[in-house]
Structure formats: structure tokens, C-alpha cells
CSV table of C-alpha atoms in Angstrom, one decimal:
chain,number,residue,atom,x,y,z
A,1,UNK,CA,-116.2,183.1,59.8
A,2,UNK,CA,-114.2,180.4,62.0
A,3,UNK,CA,-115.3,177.5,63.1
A,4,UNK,CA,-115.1,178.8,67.0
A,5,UNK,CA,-116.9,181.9,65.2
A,6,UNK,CA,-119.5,179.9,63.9
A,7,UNK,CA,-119.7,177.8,67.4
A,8,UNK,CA,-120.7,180.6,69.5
A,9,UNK,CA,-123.0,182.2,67.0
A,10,UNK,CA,-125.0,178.7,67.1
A,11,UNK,CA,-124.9,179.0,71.2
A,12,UNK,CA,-126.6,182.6,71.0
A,13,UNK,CA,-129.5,181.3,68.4
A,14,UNK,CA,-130.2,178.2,70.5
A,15,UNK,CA,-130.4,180.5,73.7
A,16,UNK,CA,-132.6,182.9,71.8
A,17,UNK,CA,-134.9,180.5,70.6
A,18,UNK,CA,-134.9,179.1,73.8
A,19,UNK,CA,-136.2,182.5,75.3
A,20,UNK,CA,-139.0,182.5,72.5
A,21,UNK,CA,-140.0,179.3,73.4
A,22,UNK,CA,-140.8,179.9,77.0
A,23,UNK,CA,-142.3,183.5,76.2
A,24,UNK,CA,-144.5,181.6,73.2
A,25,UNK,CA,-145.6,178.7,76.1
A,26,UNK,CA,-146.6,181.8,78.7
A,27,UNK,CA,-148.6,183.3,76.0
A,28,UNK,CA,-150.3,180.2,75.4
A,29,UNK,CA,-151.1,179.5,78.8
A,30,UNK,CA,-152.5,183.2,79.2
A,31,UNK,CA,-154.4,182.4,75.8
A,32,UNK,CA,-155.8,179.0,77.4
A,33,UNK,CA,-156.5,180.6,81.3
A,34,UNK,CA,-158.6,183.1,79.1
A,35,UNK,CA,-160.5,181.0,76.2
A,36,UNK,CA,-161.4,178.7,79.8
A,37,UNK,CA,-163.0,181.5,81.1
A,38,UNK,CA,-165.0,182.2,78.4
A,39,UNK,CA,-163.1,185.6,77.1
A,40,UNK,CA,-162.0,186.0,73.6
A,41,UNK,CA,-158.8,187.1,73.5
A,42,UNK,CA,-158.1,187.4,69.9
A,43,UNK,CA,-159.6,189.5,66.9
A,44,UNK,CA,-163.9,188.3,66.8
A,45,UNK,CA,-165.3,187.7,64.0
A,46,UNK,CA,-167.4,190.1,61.3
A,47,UNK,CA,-170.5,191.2,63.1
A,48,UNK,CA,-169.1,192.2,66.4
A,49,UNK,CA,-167.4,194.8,68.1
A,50,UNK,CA,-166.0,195.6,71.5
A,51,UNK,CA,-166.0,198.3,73.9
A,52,UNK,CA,-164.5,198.9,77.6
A,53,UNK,CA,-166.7,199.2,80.6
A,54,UNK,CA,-165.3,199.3,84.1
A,55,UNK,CA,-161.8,197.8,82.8
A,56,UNK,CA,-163.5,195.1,81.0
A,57,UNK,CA,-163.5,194.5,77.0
A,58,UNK,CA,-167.3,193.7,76.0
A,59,UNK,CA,-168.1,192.0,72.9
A,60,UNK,CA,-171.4,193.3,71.7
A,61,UNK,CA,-173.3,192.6,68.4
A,62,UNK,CA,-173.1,195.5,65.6
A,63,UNK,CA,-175.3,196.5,63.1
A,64,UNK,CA,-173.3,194.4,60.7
A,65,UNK,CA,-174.4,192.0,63.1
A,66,UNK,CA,-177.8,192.2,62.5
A,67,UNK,CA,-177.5,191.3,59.0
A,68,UNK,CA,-175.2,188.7,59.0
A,69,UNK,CA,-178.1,187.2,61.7
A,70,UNK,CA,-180.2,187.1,58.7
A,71,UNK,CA,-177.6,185.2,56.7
A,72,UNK,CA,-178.2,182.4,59.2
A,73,UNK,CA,-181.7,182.7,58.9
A,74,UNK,CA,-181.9,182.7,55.3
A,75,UNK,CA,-179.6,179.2,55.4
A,76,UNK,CA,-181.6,177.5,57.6
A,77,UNK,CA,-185.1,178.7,56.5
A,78,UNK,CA,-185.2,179.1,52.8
A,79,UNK,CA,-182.0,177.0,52.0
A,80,UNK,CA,-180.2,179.6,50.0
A,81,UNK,CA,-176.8,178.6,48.6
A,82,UNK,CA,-173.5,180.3,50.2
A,83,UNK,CA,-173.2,182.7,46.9
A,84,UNK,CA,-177.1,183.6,47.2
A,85,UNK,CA,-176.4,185.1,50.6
A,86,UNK,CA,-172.7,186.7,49.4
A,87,UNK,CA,-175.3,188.5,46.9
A,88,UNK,CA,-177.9,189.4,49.6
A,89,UNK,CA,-175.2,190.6,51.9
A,90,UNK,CA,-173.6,192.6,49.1
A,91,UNK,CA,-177.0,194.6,48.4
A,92,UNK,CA,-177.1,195.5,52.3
A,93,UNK,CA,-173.5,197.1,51.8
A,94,UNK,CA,-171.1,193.9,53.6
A,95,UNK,CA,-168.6,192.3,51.1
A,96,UNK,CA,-167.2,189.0,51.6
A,97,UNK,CA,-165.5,186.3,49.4
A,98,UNK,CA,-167.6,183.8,48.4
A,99,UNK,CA,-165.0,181.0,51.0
A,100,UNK,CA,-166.0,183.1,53.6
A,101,UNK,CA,-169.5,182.8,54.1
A,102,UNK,CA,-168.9,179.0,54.6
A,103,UNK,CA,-166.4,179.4,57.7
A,104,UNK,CA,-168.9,182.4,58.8
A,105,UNK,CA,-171.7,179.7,59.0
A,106,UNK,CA,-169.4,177.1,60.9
A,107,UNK,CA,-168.0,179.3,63.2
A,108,UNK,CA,-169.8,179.1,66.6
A,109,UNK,CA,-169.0,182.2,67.8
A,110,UNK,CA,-172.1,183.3,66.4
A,111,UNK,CA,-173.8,181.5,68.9
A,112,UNK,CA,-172.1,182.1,71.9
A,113,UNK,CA,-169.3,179.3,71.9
A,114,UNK,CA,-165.6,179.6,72.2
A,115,UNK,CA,-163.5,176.9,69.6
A,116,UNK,CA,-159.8,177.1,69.7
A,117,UNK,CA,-156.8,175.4,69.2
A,118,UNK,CA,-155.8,175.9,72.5
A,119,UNK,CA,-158.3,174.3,74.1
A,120,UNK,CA,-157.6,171.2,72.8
A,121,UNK,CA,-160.7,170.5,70.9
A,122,UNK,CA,-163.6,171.3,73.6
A,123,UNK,CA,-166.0,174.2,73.0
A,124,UNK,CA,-166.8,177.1,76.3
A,125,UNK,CA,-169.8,178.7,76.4
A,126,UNK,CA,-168.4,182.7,75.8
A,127,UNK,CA,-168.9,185.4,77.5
A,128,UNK,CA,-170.0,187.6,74.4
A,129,UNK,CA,-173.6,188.1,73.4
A,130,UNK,CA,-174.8,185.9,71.4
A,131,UNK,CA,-176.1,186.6,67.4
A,132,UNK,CA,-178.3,183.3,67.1
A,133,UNK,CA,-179.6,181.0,69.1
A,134,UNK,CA,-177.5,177.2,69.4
A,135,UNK,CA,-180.9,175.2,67.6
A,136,UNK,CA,-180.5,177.7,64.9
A,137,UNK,CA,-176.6,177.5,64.8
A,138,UNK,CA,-177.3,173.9,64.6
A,139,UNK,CA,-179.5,173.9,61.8
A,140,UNK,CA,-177.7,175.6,59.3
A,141,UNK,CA,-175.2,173.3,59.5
A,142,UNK,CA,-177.2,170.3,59.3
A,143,UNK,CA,-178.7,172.0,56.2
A,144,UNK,CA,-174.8,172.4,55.1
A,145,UNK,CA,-174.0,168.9,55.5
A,146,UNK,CA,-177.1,168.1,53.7
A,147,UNK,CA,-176.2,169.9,50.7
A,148,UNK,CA,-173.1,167.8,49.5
A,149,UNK,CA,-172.5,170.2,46.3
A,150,UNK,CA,-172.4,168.5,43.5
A,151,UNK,CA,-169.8,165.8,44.2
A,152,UNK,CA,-170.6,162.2,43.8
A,153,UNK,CA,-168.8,160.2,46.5
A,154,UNK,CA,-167.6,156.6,45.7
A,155,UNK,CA,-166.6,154.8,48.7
A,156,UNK,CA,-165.0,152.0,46.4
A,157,UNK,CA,-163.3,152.4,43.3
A,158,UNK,CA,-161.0,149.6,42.3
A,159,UNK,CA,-158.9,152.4,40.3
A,160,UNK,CA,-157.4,153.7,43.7
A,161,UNK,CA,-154.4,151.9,45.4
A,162,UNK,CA,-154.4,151.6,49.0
A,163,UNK,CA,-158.3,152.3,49.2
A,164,UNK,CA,-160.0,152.0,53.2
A,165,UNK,CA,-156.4,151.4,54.5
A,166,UNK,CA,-155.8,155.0,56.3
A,167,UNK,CA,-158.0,155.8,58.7
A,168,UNK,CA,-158.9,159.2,59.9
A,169,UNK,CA,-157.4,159.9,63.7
A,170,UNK,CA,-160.1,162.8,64.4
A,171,UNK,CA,-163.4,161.3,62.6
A,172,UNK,CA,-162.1,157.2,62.2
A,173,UNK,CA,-163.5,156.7,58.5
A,174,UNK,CA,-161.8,155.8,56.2
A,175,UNK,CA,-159.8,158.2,54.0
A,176,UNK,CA,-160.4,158.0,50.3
A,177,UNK,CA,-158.1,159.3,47.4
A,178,UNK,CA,-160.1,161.1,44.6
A,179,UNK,CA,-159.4,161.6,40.8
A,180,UNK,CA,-158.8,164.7,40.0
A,181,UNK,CA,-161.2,166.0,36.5
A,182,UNK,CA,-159.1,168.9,35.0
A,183,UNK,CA,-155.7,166.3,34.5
A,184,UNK,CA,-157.4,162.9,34.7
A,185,UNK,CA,-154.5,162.1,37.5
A,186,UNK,CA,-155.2,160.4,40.4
């Protein structure tokens, strides 16, 4: 409760959380060693399990798998919408938010490629086996960005201040601000 008191306690905080900062950077660097080598080190995705052979964790397809391997092929041949193939999915006893089945579909895992933060945006070809081919991975998604929906995009509307003055650091268009329908607020 003095000030010394209060002193030292700040000392021991700044040398723990200097201590978790060099254990987080080590764990990171193991992470990144890993992802480079094409090993998943974190929890997969739905559709995949793992087992040990000879030391070694192998990701192998399941029979959940199977099915969510028709999901893609359901996108990309017969263009069904994202809650079309939560229904399908339901029936063949695999429940999942309606959100999810977008970031399933993204998520190239599913074809064999590694996307982490760690890696500092490049994508590995994994080690796991893969659930779909690349050209069909890449097909659903163009049939994703295709479908844009329902919105109406406006590049210029002379309601919004400060319109095609940010522009995006990952992508380099410009960033647009939106009216929002339910309060009629910009």
C-alpha cells in the first residue's frame, strides 16, 4: 500500500510479462518452423481427424469428411446457396451455423493448403490429405464472389463524406462508408 510497495509490485509485473513475452515469441517461432513445413499444429477443421503412426500426428479425412466434400461440390456445380447446403448437411446428421458454411468454403485447408497468421500472408502446400482438389477449391469461391447477395454497391454517393479518400493497405481500393437501413444513419 506505499508507494515503495507499489514500486516493487510494478518491477515484478514488468518482469513477468517480460517472461511471457519471450515464452509467447518461442511459441510462435515453433508455430511458424511448423506451418513452413507443412504441419498443422493447431485444432483442423470439421472433416478431419488425426491419428499417430510411428511418432507422427496424420491428418486423415473422416466420414464427416466425405460429406462436407459434397458441400463443395454442390457450390460449385449446382450453385446452391450457403443455407441450402446447412439444410443438406443437417439431413446427413452434421450441424453447423449458417456463418459457418461460408468460412468452411474459404478455408483452404480443404484443399491441401496451410493459411496462417504466422506465416505472414503466404499459403504452404500441407502435409494432410487433401478433401478436394485446388480447381474445385477454386471454383467455389469464384462462384462465391459471383454471388454478391443481394447488396447493391454504389461506388459514389455524394451523401458520404470523405468518399475514395482511404485506401485499403491489403487490397488498395478504395474504402467506402455504407448507410445503414434499420436506423437510416450513416
Amino acid at each position: 500500500s506505499t508507494a515503495g510497495g507499489n514500486l516493487q509490485q510494478n518491477i515484478y509485473f514488468m518482469f513477468s510479462q517480460y517472461e511471457n513475452q519471450i515464452r509467447r515469441d518461442k511459441c510462435m517461432t515453433g508455430v511458424k518452423d511448423s506451418l513452413l513445413r507443412g504441419e498443422w499444429c493447431q485444432h483442423f477443421p470439421i472433416g478431419y481427424s488425426s491419428k499417430r503412426e510411428n511418432g507422427k500426428r496424420i491428418i486423415y479425412v473422416n466420414e464427416n469428411g466425405k460429406h462436407i466434400r459434397k458441400a463443395f461440390l454442390w457450390k460449385a456445380n449446382e450453385g446452391l446457396t450457403n443455407e441450402e447446403i446447412r439444410v443438406r448437411l443437417e439431413k446427413l446428421g452434421i450441424k453447423l451455423p449458417f456463418q459457418r458454411i461460408s468460412l468452411m468454403l474459404k478455408n483452404p485447408f480443404y484443399c491441401g493448403m496451410l493459411s496462417h497468421k504466422a506465416l505472414e500472408g503466404k499459403v504452404i502446400e500441407g502435409k494432410h490429405e487433401k478433401l478436394i482438389s485446388k480447381e474445385l477449391f477454386f471454383k467455389v469461391n469464384e462462384v462465391m464472389s459471383d454471388n454478391n447477395n443481394g447488396y447493391k454497391v454504389t461506388i459514389i454517393n455524394e451523401d458520404l463524406p470523405l468518399k475514395r479518400f482511404i485506401k485499403c493497405d491489403t487490397c488498395s481500393k478504395y474504402m467506402r462508408g455504407y448507410k445503414a437501413s434499420k436506423n437510416q444513419e450513416f
